[in-house]
XYZ file of C-alpha atoms in Angstrom:
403
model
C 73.341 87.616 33.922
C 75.305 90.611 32.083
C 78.031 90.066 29.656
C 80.544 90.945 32.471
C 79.817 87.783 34.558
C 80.449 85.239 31.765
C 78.668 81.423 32.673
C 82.103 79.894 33.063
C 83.124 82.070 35.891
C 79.933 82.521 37.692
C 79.983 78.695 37.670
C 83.268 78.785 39.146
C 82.173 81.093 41.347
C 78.683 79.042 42.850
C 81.526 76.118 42.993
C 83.843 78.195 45.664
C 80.760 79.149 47.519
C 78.940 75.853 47.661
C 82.780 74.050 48.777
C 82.994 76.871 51.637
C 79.260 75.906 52.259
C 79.903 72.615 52.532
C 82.755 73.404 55.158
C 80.538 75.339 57.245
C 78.595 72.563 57.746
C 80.902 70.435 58.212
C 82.433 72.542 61.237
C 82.840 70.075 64.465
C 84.840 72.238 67.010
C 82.859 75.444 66.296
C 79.500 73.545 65.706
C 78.246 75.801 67.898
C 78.718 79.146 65.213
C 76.339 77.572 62.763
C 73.657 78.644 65.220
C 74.797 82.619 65.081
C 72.627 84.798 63.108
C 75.085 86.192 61.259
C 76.711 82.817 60.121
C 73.334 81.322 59.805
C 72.186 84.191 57.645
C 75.599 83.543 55.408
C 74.843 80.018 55.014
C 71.308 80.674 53.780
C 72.647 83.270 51.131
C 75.364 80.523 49.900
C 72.706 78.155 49.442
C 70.606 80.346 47.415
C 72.435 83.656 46.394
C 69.550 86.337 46.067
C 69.362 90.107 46.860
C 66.654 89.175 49.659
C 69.321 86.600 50.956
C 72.602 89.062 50.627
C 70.734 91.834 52.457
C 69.323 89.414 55.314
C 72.809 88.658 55.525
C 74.106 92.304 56.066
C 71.116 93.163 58.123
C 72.265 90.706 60.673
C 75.982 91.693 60.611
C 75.027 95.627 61.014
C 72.327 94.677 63.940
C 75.469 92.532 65.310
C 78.834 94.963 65.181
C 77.802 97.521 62.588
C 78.975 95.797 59.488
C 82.407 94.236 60.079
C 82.804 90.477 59.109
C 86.098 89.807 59.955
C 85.815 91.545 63.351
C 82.687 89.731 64.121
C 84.038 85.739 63.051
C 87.008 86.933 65.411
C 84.835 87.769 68.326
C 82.333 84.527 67.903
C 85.404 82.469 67.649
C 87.008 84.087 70.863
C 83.788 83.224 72.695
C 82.946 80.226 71.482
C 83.095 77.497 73.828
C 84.115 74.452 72.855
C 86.037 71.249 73.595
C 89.177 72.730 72.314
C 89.363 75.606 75.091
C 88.094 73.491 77.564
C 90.787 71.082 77.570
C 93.454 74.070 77.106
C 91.518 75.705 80.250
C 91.549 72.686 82.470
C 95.523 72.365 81.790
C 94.726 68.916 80.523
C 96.927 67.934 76.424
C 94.863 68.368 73.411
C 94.868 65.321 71.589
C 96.160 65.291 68.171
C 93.203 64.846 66.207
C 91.320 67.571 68.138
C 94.198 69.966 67.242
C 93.857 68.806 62.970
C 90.292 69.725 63.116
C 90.831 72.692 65.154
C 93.601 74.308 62.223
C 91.740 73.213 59.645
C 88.042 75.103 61.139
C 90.420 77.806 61.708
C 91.155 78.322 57.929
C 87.407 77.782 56.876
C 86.655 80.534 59.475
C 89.409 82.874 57.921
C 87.902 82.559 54.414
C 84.398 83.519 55.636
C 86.200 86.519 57.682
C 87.782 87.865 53.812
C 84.742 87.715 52.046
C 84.287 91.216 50.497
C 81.169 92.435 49.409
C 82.121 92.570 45.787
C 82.823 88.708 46.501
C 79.379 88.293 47.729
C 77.234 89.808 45.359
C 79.579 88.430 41.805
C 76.503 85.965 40.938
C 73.280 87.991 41.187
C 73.807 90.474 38.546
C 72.247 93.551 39.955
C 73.195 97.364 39.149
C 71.011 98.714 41.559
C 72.397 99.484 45.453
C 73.334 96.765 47.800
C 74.567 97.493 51.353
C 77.886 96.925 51.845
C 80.447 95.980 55.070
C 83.772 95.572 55.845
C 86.162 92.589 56.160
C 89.862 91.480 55.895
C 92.912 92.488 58.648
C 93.420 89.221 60.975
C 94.616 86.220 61.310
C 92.561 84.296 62.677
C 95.022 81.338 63.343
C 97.301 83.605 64.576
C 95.022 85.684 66.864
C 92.831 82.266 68.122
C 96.489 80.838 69.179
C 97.490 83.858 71.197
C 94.081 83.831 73.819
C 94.603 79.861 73.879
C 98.111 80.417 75.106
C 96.734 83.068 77.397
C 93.915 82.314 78.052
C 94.603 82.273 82.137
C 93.764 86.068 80.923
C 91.665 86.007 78.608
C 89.740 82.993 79.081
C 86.577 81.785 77.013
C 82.782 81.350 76.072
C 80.895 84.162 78.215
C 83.871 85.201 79.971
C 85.998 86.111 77.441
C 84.612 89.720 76.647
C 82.514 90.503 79.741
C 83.942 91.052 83.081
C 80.654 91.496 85.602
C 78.630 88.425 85.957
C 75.150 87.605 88.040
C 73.461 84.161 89.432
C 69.766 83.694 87.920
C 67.003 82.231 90.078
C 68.845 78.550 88.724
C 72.216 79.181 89.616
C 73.124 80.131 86.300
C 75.774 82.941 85.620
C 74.614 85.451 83.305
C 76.782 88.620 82.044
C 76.489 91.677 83.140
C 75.285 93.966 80.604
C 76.229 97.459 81.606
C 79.054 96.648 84.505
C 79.791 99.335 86.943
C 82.516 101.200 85.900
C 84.392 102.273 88.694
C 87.888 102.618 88.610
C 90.399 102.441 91.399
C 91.174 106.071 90.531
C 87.707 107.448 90.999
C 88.209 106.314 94.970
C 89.305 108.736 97.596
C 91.553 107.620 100.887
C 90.709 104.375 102.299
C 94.060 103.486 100.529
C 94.771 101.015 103.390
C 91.703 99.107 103.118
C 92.045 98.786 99.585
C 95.624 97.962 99.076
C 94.769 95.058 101.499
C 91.777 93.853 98.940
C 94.569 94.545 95.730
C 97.228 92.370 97.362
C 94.921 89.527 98.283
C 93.252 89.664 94.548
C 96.879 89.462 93.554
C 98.126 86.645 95.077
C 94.855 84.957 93.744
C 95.877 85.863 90.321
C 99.351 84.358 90.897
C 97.813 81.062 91.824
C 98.936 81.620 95.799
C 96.807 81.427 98.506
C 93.934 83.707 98.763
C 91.813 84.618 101.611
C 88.139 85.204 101.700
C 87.447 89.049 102.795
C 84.387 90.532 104.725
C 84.132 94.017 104.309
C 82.472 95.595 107.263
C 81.440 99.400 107.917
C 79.119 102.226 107.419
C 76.720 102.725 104.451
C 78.190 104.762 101.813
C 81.784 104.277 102.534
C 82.734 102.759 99.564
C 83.158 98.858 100.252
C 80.626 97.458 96.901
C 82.607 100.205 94.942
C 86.199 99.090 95.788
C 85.859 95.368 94.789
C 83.888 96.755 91.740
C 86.894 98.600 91.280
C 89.122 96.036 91.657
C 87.439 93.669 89.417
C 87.546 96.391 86.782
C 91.569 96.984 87.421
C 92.619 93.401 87.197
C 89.949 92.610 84.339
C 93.307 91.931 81.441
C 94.985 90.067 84.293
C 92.096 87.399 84.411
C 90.055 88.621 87.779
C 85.774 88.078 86.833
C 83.264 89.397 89.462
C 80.069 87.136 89.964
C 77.524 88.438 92.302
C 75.449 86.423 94.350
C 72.544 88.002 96.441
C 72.135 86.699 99.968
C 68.987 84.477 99.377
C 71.029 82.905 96.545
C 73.737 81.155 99.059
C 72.847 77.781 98.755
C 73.581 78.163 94.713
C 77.664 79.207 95.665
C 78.349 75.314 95.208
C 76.805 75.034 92.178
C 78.881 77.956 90.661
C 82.162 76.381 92.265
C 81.463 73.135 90.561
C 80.557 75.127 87.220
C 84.212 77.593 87.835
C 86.270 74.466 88.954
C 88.572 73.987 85.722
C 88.200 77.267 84.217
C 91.411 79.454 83.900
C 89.997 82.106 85.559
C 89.998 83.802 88.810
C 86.578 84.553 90.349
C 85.364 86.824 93.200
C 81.639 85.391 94.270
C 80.992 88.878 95.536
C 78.290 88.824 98.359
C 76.613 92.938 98.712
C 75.244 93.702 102.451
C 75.172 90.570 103.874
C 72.966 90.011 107.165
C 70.754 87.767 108.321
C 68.540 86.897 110.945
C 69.118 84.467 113.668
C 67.039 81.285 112.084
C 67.972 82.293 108.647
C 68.581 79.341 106.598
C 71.104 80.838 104.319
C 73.087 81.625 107.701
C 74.169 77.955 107.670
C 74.782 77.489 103.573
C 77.338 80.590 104.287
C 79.100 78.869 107.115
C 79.420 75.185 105.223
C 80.852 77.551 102.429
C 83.360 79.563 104.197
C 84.441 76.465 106.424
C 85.297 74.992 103.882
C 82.963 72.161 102.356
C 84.125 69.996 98.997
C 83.295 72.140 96.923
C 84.580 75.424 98.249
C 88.240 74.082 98.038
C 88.700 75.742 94.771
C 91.958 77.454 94.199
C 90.306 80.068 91.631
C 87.762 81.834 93.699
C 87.273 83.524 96.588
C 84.451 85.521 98.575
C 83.934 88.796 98.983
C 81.105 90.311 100.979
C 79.805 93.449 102.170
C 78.302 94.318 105.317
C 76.702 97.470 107.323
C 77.094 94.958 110.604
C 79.909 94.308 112.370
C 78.218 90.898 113.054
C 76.305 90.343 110.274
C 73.482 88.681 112.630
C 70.278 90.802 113.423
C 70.527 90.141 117.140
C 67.430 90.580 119.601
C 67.712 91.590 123.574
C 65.352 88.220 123.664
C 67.927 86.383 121.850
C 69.997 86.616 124.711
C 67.350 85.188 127.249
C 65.653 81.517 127.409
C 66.046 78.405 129.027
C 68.646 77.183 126.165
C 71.473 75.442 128.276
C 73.818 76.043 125.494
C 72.402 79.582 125.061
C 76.406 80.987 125.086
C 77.564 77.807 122.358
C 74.668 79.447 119.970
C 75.434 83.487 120.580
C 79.162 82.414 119.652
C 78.113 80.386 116.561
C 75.726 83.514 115.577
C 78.609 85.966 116.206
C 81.543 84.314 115.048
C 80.400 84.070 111.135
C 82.924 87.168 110.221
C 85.246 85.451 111.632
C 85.633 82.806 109.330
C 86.268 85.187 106.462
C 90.210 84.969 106.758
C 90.471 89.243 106.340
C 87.923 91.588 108.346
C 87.975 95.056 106.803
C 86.369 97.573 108.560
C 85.454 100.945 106.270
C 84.830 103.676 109.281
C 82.385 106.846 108.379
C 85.079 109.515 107.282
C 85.551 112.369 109.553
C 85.363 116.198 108.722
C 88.951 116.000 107.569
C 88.552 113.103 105.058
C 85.144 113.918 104.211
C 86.379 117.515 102.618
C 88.935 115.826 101.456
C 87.047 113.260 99.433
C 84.740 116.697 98.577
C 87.902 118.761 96.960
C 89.511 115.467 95.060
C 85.451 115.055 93.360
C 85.567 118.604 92.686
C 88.786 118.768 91.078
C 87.988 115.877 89.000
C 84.900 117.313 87.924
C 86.152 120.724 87.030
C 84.481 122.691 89.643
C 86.012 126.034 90.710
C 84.512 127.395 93.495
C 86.074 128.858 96.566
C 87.323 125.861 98.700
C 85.502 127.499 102.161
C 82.441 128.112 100.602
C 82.540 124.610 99.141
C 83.960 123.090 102.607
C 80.613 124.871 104.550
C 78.482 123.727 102.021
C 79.526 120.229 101.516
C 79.459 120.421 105.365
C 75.893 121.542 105.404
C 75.204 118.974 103.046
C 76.274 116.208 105.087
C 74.738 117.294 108.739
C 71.200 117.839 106.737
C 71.789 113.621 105.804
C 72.580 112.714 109.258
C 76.537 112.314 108.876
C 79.416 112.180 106.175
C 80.141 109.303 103.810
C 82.044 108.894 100.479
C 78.161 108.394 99.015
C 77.453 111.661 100.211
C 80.321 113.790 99.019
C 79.601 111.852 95.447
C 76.124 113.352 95.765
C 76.943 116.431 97.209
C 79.232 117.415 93.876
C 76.652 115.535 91.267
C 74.367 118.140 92.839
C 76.490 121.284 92.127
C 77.002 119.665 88.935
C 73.103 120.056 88.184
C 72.676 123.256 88.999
């Protein structure tokens, strides 16, 4: 050890670190951090302050955020989730002792989030290079307390930062990791339709009732990319998007159960839904949208898409047989979209709207090109594909784009 780290304070030193190791372990709340890489690797380098151990350390910080501590003990906190957000998220009181252990995690946390790399590397003596990262700027307490007392927007755990969700082969809701990014600006007309979707999500949001939506229309007209949109808009206002594919129906109670107390609002979002006539999932749809147990939850509701008015593949045979109730079943098979409180129907754009949509995606995409050479082209475009969509005129300008 060099003259410039005397024994007294290096011993002083080990005696700080080893008290906030002994804090880490004893965390209760925020048990759950001790498992983090990042906070593991810190724990391992307290223990036993080496170069081998510092750099481990910084390694798994970089590989995590790029190298800033107090950004990163901020963002584990935020999605950490434990009993204290749970209770806070169910609107049920925090008991007293909960809230103790909960300020005094809170300060252990903030130490770890203002140790400096100077700090760090005191004991181990080395004039040599050591990487270094960044730390210091929040309050934790301060910042922790404002999500809690939001946290109807903000929430917690997995949906604190992520705002696109998906249901595994077990039900389970997994993040998104590259979300669609389509904002309600990127869509052209339809404005109808979609203010109809906005002021439904809305009154969700404000805790009134909410009806479940089927969107309805032709391929390419925009329906998947307007509640995209929408989840995207009202992200900070506490909307998450969970998307469940059709052979997947008979998890939606599951997720309920799982989404009952949580602060959120949640759109089980349902893209091109059909099915055929003795489809099983036909009937875990129905007990769903008719309202079973567990789909009496006040924080979600269903959107789906479909190309079919219907949403039943029909046969001409389905309509014969010796069934006596033969007109009971077609009206069960056809009256599905009807218990989706709103039926929105996106209609294929005509030439009007279609060049319409085409000049608005040019615009935005800086194209200059003579708006009747671009109108016959686009036009040409569309009759080559069979007819004119939103899809198409999206394709149509990412082609020009490429050239």
């Amino acid at each position: 050890m060099p003259p410039l780290f005397p024994a007294a304070l290096r011993e002083r030193y080990l005696t700080d670190m080893k008290e906030l190791k002994i804090k880490l372990d004893s965390l209760c709340i925020f048990r759950d951090l001790l498992k983090d890489r990042v906070i593991s690797a810190l724990c391992a380098y307290l223990d036993d302050p080496t170069n081998s151990a510092y750099a481990g350390f910084v390694g798994e910080l970089y590989n995590a955020n790029g190298g800033d501590l107090s950004g990163y003990v901020e963002y584990i906190c935020q999605n950490s989730e434990n009993i204290y957000v749970r209770t806070v998220g169910s609107g049920k009181d925090v008991p007293d002792h909960i809230r103790r252990a909960l300020r005094e995690e809170l300060c252990t946390l903030q130490k770890v989030a203002e140790l400096t790399p100077a700090k760090l590397r005191e004991p181990l003596g080395y004039g040599g290079f050591l990487p270094e990262f960044v730390s210091g700027g929040i309050d934790l307490c301060a910042s922790y307390s404002h999500r809690t007392d939001n946290i109807g927007r903000y929430g917690y755990g997995i949906y604190a930062n992520n705002r696109m969700f998906y249901a595994d082969e077990e039900g389970n809701i997994i993040p998104v990791s590259n979300p669609d990014r389509t904002e309600l600006c990127d869509l052209v007309d339809y404005e109808r339709e979609r203010k109809i979707i906005i002021d439904n999500t809305k009154a969700l949001l404000a805790g009134k009732p909410a009806a479940n939506i089927l969107l309805t229309g032709d391929a390419g007209t925009g329906k998947s990319s307007t509640v995209k949109a929408v989840g995207n808009a009202m992200f900070g206002e506490g909307l998450r998007i969970i998307e469940v594919r059709k052979d997947q129906l008979r998890a939606i109670p599951k997720i309920l159960d799982s989404l009952a107390e949580n602060p959120l609002k949640f759109v089980i979002f349902i893209d091109d839904l059909s099915f055929l006539k003795d489809d099983d999932n036909f009937n875990a749809l129905k007990a769903v949208l008719e309202g079973s147990v567990s789909a009496k939850s006040k924080n979600v509701v269903i959107y789906a898409t479909s190309n079919r008015r219907h949403i039943i593949k029909e046969k001409f045979s389905d309509r014969e047989g010796d069934d006596i109730h033969r007109n009971d079943t077609m009206q069960e098979l056809l009256s599905l979209s009807e218990r989706f409180g709103i039926h929105i129907t996106f209609s294929k754009p005509d030439k009007r709207t279609f060049l319409h949509i085409v000049h608005h995606l040019a615009r935005e995409s800086g194209i200059d090109a003579d708006e009747a050479e671009l109108d016959l082209l686009a036009e040409r475009f569309a009759l080559e594909r069979g007819g004119r969509s939103a899809r198409l005129a999206r394709q149509f300008i990412d082609g020009l784009l490429s050239k």
